[in-house]
Coordinates of C-alpha atoms in Angstrom, one line a residue:
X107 CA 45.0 -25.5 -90.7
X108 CA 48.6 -26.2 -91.8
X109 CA 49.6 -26.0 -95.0
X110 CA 51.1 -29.1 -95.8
X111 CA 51.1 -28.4 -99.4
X112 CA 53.5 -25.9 -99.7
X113 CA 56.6 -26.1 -100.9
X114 CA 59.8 -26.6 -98.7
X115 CA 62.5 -24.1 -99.4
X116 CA 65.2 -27.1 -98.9
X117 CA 66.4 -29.5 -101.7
X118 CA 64.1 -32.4 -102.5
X119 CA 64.5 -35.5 -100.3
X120 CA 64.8 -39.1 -100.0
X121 CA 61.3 -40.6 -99.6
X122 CA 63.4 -43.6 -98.5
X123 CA 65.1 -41.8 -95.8
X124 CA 63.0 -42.7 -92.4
X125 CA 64.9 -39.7 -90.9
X126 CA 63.6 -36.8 -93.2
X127 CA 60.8 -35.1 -91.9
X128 CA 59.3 -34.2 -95.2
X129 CA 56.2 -35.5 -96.4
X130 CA 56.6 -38.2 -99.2
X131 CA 53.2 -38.0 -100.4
X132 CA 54.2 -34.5 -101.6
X133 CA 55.2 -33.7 -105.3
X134 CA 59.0 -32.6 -105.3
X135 CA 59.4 -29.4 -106.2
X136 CA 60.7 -29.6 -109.4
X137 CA 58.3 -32.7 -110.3
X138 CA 57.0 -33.1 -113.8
X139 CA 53.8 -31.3 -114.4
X140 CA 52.1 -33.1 -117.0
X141 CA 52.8 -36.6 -115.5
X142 CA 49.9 -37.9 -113.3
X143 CA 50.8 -38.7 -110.0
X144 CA 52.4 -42.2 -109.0
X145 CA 50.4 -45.0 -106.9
X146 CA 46.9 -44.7 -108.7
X147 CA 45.5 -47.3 -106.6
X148 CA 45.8 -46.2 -103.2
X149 CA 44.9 -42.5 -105.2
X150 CA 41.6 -44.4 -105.7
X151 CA 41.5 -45.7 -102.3
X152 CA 41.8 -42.3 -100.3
X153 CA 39.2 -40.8 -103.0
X154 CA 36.5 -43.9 -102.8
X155 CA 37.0 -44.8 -99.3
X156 CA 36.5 -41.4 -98.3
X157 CA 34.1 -40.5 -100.8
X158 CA 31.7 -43.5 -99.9
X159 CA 31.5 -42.7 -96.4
X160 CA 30.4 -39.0 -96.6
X161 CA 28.0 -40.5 -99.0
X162 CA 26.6 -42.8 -96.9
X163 CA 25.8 -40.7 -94.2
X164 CA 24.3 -38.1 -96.7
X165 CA 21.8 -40.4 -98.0
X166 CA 21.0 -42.7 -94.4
X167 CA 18.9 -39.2 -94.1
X168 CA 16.9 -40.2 -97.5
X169 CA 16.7 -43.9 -96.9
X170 CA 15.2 -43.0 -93.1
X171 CA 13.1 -40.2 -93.8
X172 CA 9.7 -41.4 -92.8
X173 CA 11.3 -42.8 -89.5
X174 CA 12.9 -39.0 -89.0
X175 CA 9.4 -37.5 -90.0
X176 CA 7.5 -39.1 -87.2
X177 CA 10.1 -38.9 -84.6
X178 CA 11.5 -35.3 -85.1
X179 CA 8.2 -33.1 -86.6
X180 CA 4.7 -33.0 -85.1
X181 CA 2.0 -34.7 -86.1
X182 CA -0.7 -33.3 -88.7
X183 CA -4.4 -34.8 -87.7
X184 CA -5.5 -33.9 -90.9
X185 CA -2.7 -35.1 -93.0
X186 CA -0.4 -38.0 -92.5
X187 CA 2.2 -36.6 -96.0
X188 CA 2.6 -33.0 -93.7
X189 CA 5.6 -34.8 -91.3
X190 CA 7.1 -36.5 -94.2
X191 CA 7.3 -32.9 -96.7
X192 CA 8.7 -31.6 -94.0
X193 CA 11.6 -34.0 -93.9
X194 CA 12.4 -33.8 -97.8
X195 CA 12.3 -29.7 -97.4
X196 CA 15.0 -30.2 -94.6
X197 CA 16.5 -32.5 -97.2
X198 CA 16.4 -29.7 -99.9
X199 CA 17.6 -27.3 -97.1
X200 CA 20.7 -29.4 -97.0
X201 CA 21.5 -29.4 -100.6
X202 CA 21.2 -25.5 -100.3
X203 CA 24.4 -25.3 -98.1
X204 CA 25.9 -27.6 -101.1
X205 CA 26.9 -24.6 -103.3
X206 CA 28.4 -22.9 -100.5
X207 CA 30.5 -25.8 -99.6
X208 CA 31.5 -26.3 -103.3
X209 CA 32.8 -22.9 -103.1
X210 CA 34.3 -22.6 -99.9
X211 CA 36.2 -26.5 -99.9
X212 CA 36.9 -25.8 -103.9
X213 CA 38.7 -22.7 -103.2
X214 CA 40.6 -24.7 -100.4
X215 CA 41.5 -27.5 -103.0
X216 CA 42.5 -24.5 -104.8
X217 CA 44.9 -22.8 -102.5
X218 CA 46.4 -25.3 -100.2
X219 CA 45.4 -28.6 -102.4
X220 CA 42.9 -31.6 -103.2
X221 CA 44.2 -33.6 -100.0
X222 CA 43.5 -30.9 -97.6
X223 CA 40.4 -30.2 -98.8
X224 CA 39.1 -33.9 -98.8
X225 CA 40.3 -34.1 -95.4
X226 CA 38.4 -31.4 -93.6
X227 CA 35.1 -32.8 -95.8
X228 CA 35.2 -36.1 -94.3
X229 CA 35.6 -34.1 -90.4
X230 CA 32.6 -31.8 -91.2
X231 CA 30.3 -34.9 -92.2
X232 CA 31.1 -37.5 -89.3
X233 CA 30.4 -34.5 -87.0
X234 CA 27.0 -33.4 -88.7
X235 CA 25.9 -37.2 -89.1
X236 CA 26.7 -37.8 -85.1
X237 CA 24.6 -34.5 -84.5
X238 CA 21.7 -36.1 -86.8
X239 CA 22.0 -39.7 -84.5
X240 CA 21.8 -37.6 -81.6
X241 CA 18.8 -35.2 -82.6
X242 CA 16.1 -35.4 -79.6
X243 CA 12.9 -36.0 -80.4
X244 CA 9.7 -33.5 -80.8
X245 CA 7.9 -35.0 -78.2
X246 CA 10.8 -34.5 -75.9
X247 CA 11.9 -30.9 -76.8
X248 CA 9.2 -29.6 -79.4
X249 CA 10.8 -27.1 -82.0
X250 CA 14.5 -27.4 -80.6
X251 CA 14.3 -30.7 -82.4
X252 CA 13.6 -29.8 -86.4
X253 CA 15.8 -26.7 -85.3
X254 CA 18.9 -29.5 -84.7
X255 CA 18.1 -31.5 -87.8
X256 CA 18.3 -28.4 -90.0
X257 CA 21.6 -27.6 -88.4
X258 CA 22.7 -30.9 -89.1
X259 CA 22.2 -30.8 -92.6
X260 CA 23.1 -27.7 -93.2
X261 CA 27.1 -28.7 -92.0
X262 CA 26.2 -31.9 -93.7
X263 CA 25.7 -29.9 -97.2
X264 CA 28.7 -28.0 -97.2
X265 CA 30.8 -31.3 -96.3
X266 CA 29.0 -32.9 -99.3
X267 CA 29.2 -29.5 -101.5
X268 CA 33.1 -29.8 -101.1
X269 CA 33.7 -33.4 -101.3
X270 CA 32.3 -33.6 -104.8
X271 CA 34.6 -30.6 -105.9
X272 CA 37.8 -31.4 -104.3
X273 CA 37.8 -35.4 -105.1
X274 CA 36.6 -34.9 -108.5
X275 CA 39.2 -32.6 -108.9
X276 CA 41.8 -35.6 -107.3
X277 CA 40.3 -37.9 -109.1
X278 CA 40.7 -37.0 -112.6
X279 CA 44.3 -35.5 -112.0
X280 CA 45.4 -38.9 -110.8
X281 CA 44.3 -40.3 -113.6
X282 CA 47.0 -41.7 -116.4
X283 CA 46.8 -40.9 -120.2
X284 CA 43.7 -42.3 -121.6
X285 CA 42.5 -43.2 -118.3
X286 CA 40.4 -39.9 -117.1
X287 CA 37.0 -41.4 -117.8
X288 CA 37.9 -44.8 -115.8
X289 CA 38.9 -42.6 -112.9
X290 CA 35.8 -40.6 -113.1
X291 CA 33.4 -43.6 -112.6
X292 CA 35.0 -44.4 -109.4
X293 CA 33.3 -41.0 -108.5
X294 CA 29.8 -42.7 -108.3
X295 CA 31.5 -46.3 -107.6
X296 CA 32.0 -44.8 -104.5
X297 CA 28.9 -42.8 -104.1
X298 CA 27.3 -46.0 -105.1
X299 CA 28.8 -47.7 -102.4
X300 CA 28.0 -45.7 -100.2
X301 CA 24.1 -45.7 -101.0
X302 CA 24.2 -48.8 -101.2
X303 CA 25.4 -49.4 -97.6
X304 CA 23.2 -46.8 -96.2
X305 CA 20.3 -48.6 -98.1
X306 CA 21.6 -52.5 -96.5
X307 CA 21.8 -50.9 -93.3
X308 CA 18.2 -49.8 -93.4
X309 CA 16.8 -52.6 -95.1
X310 CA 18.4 -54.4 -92.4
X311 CA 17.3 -52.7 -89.6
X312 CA 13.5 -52.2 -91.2
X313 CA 13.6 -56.5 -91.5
X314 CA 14.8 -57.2 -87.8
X315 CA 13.3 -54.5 -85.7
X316 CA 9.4 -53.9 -85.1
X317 CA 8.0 -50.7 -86.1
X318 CA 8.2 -49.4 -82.3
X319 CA 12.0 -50.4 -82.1
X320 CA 12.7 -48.4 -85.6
X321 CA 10.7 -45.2 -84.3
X322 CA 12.0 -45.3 -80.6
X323 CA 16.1 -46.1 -81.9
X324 CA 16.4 -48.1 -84.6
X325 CA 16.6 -45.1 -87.1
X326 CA 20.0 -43.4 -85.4
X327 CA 22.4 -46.8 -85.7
X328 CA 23.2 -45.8 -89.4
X329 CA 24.2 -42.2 -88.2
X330 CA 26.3 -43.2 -85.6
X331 CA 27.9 -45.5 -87.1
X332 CA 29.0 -43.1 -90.3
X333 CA 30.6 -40.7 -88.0
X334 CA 32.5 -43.9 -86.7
X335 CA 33.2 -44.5 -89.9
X336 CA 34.3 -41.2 -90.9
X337 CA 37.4 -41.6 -89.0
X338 CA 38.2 -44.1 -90.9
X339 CA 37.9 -42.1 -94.2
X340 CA 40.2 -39.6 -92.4
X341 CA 43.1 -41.8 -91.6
X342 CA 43.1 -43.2 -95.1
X343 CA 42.4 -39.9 -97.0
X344 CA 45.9 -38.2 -94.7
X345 CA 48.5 -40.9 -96.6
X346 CA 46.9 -39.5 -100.5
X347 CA 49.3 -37.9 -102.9
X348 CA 48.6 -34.1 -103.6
X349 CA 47.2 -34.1 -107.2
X350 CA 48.3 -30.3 -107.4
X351 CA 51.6 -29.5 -109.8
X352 CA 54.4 -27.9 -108.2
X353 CA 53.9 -24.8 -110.6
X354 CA 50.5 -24.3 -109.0
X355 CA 51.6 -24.4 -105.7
X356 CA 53.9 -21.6 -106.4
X357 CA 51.9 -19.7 -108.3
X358 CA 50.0 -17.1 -106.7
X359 CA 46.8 -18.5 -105.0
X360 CA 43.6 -17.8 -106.7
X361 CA 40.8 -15.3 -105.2
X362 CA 37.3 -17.2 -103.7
X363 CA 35.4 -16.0 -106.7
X364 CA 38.3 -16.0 -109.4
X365 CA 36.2 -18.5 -111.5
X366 CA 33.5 -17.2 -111.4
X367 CA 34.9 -13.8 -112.5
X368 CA 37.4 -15.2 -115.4
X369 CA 35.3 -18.2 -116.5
X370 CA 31.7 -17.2 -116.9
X371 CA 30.9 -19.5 -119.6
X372 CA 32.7 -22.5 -118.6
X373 CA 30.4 -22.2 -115.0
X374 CA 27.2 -22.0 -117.2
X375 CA 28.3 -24.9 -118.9
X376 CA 28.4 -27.2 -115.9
X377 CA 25.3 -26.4 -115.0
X378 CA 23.5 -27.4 -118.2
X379 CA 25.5 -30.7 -118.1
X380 CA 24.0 -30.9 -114.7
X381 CA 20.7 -30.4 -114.5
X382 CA 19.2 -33.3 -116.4
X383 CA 21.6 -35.7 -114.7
X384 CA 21.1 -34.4 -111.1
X385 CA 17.2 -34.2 -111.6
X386 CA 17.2 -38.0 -113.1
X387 CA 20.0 -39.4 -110.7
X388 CA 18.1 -38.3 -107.5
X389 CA 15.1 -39.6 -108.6
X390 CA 16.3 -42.8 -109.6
X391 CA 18.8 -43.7 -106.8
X392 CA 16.8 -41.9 -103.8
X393 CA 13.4 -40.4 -104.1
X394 CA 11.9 -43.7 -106.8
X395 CA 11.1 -46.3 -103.2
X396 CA 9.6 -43.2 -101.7
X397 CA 7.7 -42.7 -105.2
X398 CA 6.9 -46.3 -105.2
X399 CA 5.5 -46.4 -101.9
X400 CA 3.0 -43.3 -102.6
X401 CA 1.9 -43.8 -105.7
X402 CA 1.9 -47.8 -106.3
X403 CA 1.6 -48.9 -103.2
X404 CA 4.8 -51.0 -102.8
X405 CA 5.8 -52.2 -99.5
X406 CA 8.2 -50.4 -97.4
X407 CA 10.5 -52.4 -96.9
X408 CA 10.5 -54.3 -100.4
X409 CA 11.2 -50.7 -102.0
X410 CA 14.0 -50.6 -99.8
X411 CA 15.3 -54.2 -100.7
X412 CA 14.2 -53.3 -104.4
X413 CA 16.7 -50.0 -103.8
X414 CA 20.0 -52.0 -102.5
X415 CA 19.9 -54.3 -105.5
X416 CA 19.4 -51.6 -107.8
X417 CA 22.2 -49.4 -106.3
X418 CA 24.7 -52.8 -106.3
X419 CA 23.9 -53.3 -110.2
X420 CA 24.5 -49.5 -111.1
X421 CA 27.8 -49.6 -109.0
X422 CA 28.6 -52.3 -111.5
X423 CA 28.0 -50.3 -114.3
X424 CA 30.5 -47.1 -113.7
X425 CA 33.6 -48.3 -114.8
X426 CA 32.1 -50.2 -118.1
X427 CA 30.7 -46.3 -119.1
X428 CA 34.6 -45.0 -117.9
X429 CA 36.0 -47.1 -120.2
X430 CA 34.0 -46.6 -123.0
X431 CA 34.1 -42.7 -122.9
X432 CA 37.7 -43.3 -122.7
X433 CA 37.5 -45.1 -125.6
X434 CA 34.5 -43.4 -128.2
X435 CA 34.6 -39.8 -126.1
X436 CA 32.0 -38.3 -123.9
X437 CA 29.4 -37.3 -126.3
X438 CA 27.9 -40.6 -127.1
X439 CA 27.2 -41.8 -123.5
X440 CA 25.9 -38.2 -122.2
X441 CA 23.3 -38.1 -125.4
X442 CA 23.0 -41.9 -124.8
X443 CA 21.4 -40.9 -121.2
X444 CA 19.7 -37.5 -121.8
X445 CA 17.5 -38.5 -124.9
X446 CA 17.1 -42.0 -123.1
X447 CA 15.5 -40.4 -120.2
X448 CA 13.7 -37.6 -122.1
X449 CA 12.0 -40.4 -124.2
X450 CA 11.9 -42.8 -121.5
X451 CA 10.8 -41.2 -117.8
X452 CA 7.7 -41.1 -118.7
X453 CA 6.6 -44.8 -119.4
X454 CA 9.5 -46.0 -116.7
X455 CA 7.7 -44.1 -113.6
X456 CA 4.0 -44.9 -115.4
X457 CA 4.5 -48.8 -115.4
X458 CA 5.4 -49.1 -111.7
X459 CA 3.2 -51.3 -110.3
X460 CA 2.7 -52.9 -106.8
X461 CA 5.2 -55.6 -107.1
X462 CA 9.1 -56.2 -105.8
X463 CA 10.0 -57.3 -109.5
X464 CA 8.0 -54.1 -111.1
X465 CA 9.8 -51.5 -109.4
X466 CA 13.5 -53.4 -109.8
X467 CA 13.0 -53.7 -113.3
X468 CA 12.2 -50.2 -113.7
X469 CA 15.1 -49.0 -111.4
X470 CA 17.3 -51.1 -113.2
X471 CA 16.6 -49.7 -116.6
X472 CA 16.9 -46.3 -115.5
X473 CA 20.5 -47.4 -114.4
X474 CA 21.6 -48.2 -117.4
X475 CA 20.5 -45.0 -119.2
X476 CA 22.0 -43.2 -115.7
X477 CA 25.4 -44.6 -116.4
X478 CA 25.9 -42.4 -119.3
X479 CA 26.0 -39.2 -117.5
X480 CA 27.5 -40.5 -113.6
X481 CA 30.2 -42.8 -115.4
X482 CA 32.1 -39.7 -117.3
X483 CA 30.3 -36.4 -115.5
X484 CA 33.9 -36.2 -113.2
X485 CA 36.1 -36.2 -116.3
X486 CA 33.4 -34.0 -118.2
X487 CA 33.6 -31.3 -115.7
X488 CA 37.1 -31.6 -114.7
X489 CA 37.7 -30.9 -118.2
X490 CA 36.3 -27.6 -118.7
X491 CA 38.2 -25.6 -116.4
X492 CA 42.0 -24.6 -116.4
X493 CA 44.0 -26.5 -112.8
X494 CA 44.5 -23.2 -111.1
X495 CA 40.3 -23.1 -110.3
X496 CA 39.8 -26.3 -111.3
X497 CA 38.0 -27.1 -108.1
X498 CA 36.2 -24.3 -107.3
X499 CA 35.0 -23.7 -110.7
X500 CA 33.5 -27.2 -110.2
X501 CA 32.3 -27.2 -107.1
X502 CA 30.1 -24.1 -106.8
X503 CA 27.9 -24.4 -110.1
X504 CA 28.1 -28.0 -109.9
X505 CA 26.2 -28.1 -106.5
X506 CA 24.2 -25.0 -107.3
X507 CA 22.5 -27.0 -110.1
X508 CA 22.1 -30.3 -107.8
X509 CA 20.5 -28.3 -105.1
X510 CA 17.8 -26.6 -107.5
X511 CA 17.1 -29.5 -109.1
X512 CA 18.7 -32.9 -107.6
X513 CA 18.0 -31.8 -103.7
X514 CA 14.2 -30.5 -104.9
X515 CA 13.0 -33.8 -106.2
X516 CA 12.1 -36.2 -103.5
X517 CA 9.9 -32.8 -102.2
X518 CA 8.8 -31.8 -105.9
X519 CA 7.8 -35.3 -106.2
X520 CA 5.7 -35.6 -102.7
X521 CA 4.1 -32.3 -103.9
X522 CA 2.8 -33.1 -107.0
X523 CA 1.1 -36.3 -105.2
X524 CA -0.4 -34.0 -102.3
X525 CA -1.7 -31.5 -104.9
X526 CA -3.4 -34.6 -107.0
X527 CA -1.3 -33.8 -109.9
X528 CA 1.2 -36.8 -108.9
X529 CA 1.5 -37.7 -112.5
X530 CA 3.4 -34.6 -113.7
X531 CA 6.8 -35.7 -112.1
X532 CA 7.7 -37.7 -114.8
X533 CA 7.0 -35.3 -117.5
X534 CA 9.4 -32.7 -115.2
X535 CA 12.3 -35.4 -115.0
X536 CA 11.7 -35.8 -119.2
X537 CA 11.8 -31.8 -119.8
X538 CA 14.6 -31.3 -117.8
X539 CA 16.7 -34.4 -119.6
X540 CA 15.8 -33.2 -122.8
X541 CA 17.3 -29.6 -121.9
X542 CA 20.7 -31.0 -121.1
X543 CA 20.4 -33.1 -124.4
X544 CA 20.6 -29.7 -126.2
X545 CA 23.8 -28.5 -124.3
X546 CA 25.6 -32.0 -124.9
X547 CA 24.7 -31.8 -128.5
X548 CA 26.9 -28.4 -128.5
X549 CA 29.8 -29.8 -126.1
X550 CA 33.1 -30.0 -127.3
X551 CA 34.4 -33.3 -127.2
X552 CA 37.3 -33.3 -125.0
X553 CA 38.0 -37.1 -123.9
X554 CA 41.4 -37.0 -125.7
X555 CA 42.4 -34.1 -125.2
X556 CA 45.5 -33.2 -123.0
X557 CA 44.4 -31.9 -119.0
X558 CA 45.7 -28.7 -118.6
X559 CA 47.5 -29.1 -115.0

């Protein structure tokens, strides 16, 4: 890969100057450190745009998994939940490869910057969601077919593992004074968005095809149409402005595991912010139609329809929490969402009941409380580690957390329910939430506090 953010050994040049060769989207050399970079915008185009498309093909997977189940696993005479845990541990297998890409596309963000890094993401998770679209069946091929899945979602994790670290990195450096914890929303805007296209492309497809259509082709549109799509993310993400200061481009380039070595407390940190948050936001925004559908009996495809609404509402929400934090600090709105949800999981997940309107109104409410921790967690992180690992002290803890605890709980959830003991999940999701409560009561408030770049 070129290394298009070095710096040239030549004066600084006219941007205005079609002639010069040089890369406007590149800091001059001499460029002021401290100042965020200009066009925030588009900066929040090439993250969000990008960002929402390897989103949506990460979670088509989630949104699809009973389709994938039947289709790609064999059949259990004795029990029809066998095909499906097989498809959420592939799904955990994928979130596995998550800290690797957090370290690996962090220490790239790191060393040849933010926009490089994003673009080799997006590359990595059109290819691996084209591979998923195109994963023959187990009728056709027998045990070549889960083997294709896994290897699917394991490049599909380390795409994901990175993107989070390198565009949460880009995303709160672009940010303006004051302005860090609006940027940040725009993290789960986007991931929103993307969830929330994956989801209206399902619910779509479950509502126009037959059940014979969706198991025989239906279920590989969404796939092939994100790798289509990820093209697109790559076109938009090449124009961005590199976030990183000329002072770090010149410095000498950090080693892979130089955060890890130099910061071991700050890495500890971000994965007791994390754990609560992850746990509650996967259950919540992926795993809760499944939920629904096996322990309350809700419709398949009104738990999806339930799940798009939901998703469009909580999109809504992100900026509002931004703002606020930006406004009152981070504190308030990460205690605001780990005691809600320690108090709360319980007697959420307990009154599901049958209906559409039941399980919206419980999604719904979880959104709310979700918003304090997805609205600010970009900023939060961003801010506990000095620019020169900013990215890869993120992104390996960060996704280490997610894939214990975020990746594990559509399976932890099915398992409780095939052991009998279904009703245990929500007292997890409360435990863990209440942990993270103790490490935000012991955070530093950093919301107006300078970024170090």
């Amino acid at each position: 890969m070129t290394d298009r953010t070095s710096p040239s050994p030549s004066a600084p040049s006219d941007p205005s100057d079609p002639s010069d060769p040089s890369d406007p989207s590149e800091p001059a050399a001499g460029a002021p450190t401290a100042a965020p970079p200009r066009r925030p915008l588009r900066q929040l185009l090439a993250a969000s745009v990008g960002n929402a498309v390897e989103w949506y093909d990460w979670y088509a997977y989630t949104f699809l998994a009973t389709y994938i189940a039947g289709q790609v696993f064999p059949k259990s005479s004795g029990n029809s939940l066998v095909p499906l845990l097989s498809t959420f541990a592939v799904f955990a297998v994928g979130f596995f490869m998550r800290p690797v890409g957090g370290l690996l596309m962090g220490a790239v963000a790191d060393r040849h910057g933010r926009r490089a890094a994003l673009t080799v993401t997006i590359l990595l998770m059109g290819g691996s969601s084209l591979l998923v679209g195109l994963t023959p069946t187990y009728a056709a091929v027998g045990v070549l077919a889960p083997v294709v899945l896994v290897l699917a979602r394991l490049l599909q994790g380390l795409s994901v593992g990175g993107e989070f670290a390198a565009s949460t990195t880009f995303l709160v450096e672009s940010a303006g004074p004051g302005r860090r914890g609006l940027f940040s929303s725009f993290q789960y805007v986007s991931t929103s968005a993307g969830q929330l296209a994956a989801s209206g492309v399902a619910a779509a497809l479950v509502s126009t095809l037959d059940d014979g259509q969706m198991d025989g082709w239906g279920w590989r549109v969404p796939f092939v149409l994100g790798a289509l799509l990820s093209l697109v993310g790559f076109w938009i993400r090449r124009g961005a402005y590199e976030t990183r200061s000329a002072e770090q481009r010149a410095a000498e380039r950090p080693g892979l595991f130089d955060a890890l070595r130099h910061h071991p407390r700050e890495s500890l940190l971000i994965c007791g912010i994390t754990a609560g948050g992850t746990l509650a936001y996967y259950t919540w925004t992926s795993y809760l139609p499944t939920y629904a559908e096996l322990n309350a009996g809700i419709d398949k495809a009104d738990a999806l329809v339930a799940g798009t609404v939901a998703l469009a509402f909580f999109a809504l929400l992100q900026p509002v929490g931004g703002m606020l934090s930006d406004r009152f600090g981070r504190k308030p709105l990460l205690l605001f969402f780990g005691l809600g949800f320690a108090l709360l999981s319980v007697p959420l997940l307990r009154s599901l009941g049958s209906s559409f309107a039941s399980l919206l109104l419980v999604q719904c409410a979880g959104m709310v409380l979700l918003t304090g921790f997805t609205s600010i967690s970009a900023a939060v992180n961003a801010e506990v580690f000095p620019a020169r690992v900013r990215a890869a002290g993120i992104g390996f803890p960060y996704s280490l957390t997610v894939a214990v605890f975020g990746g594990t709980a559509p399976y932890v959830g099915t398992l409780f329910k095939e052991i009998g003991h279904a009703g245990l999940f929500p007292w997890y999701v409360a435990a863990l939430c209440l942990v993270s409560s103790v490490v935000y009561l012991r955070l530093p408030e950093s919301a107006h506090k300078e970024l170090d770049r």
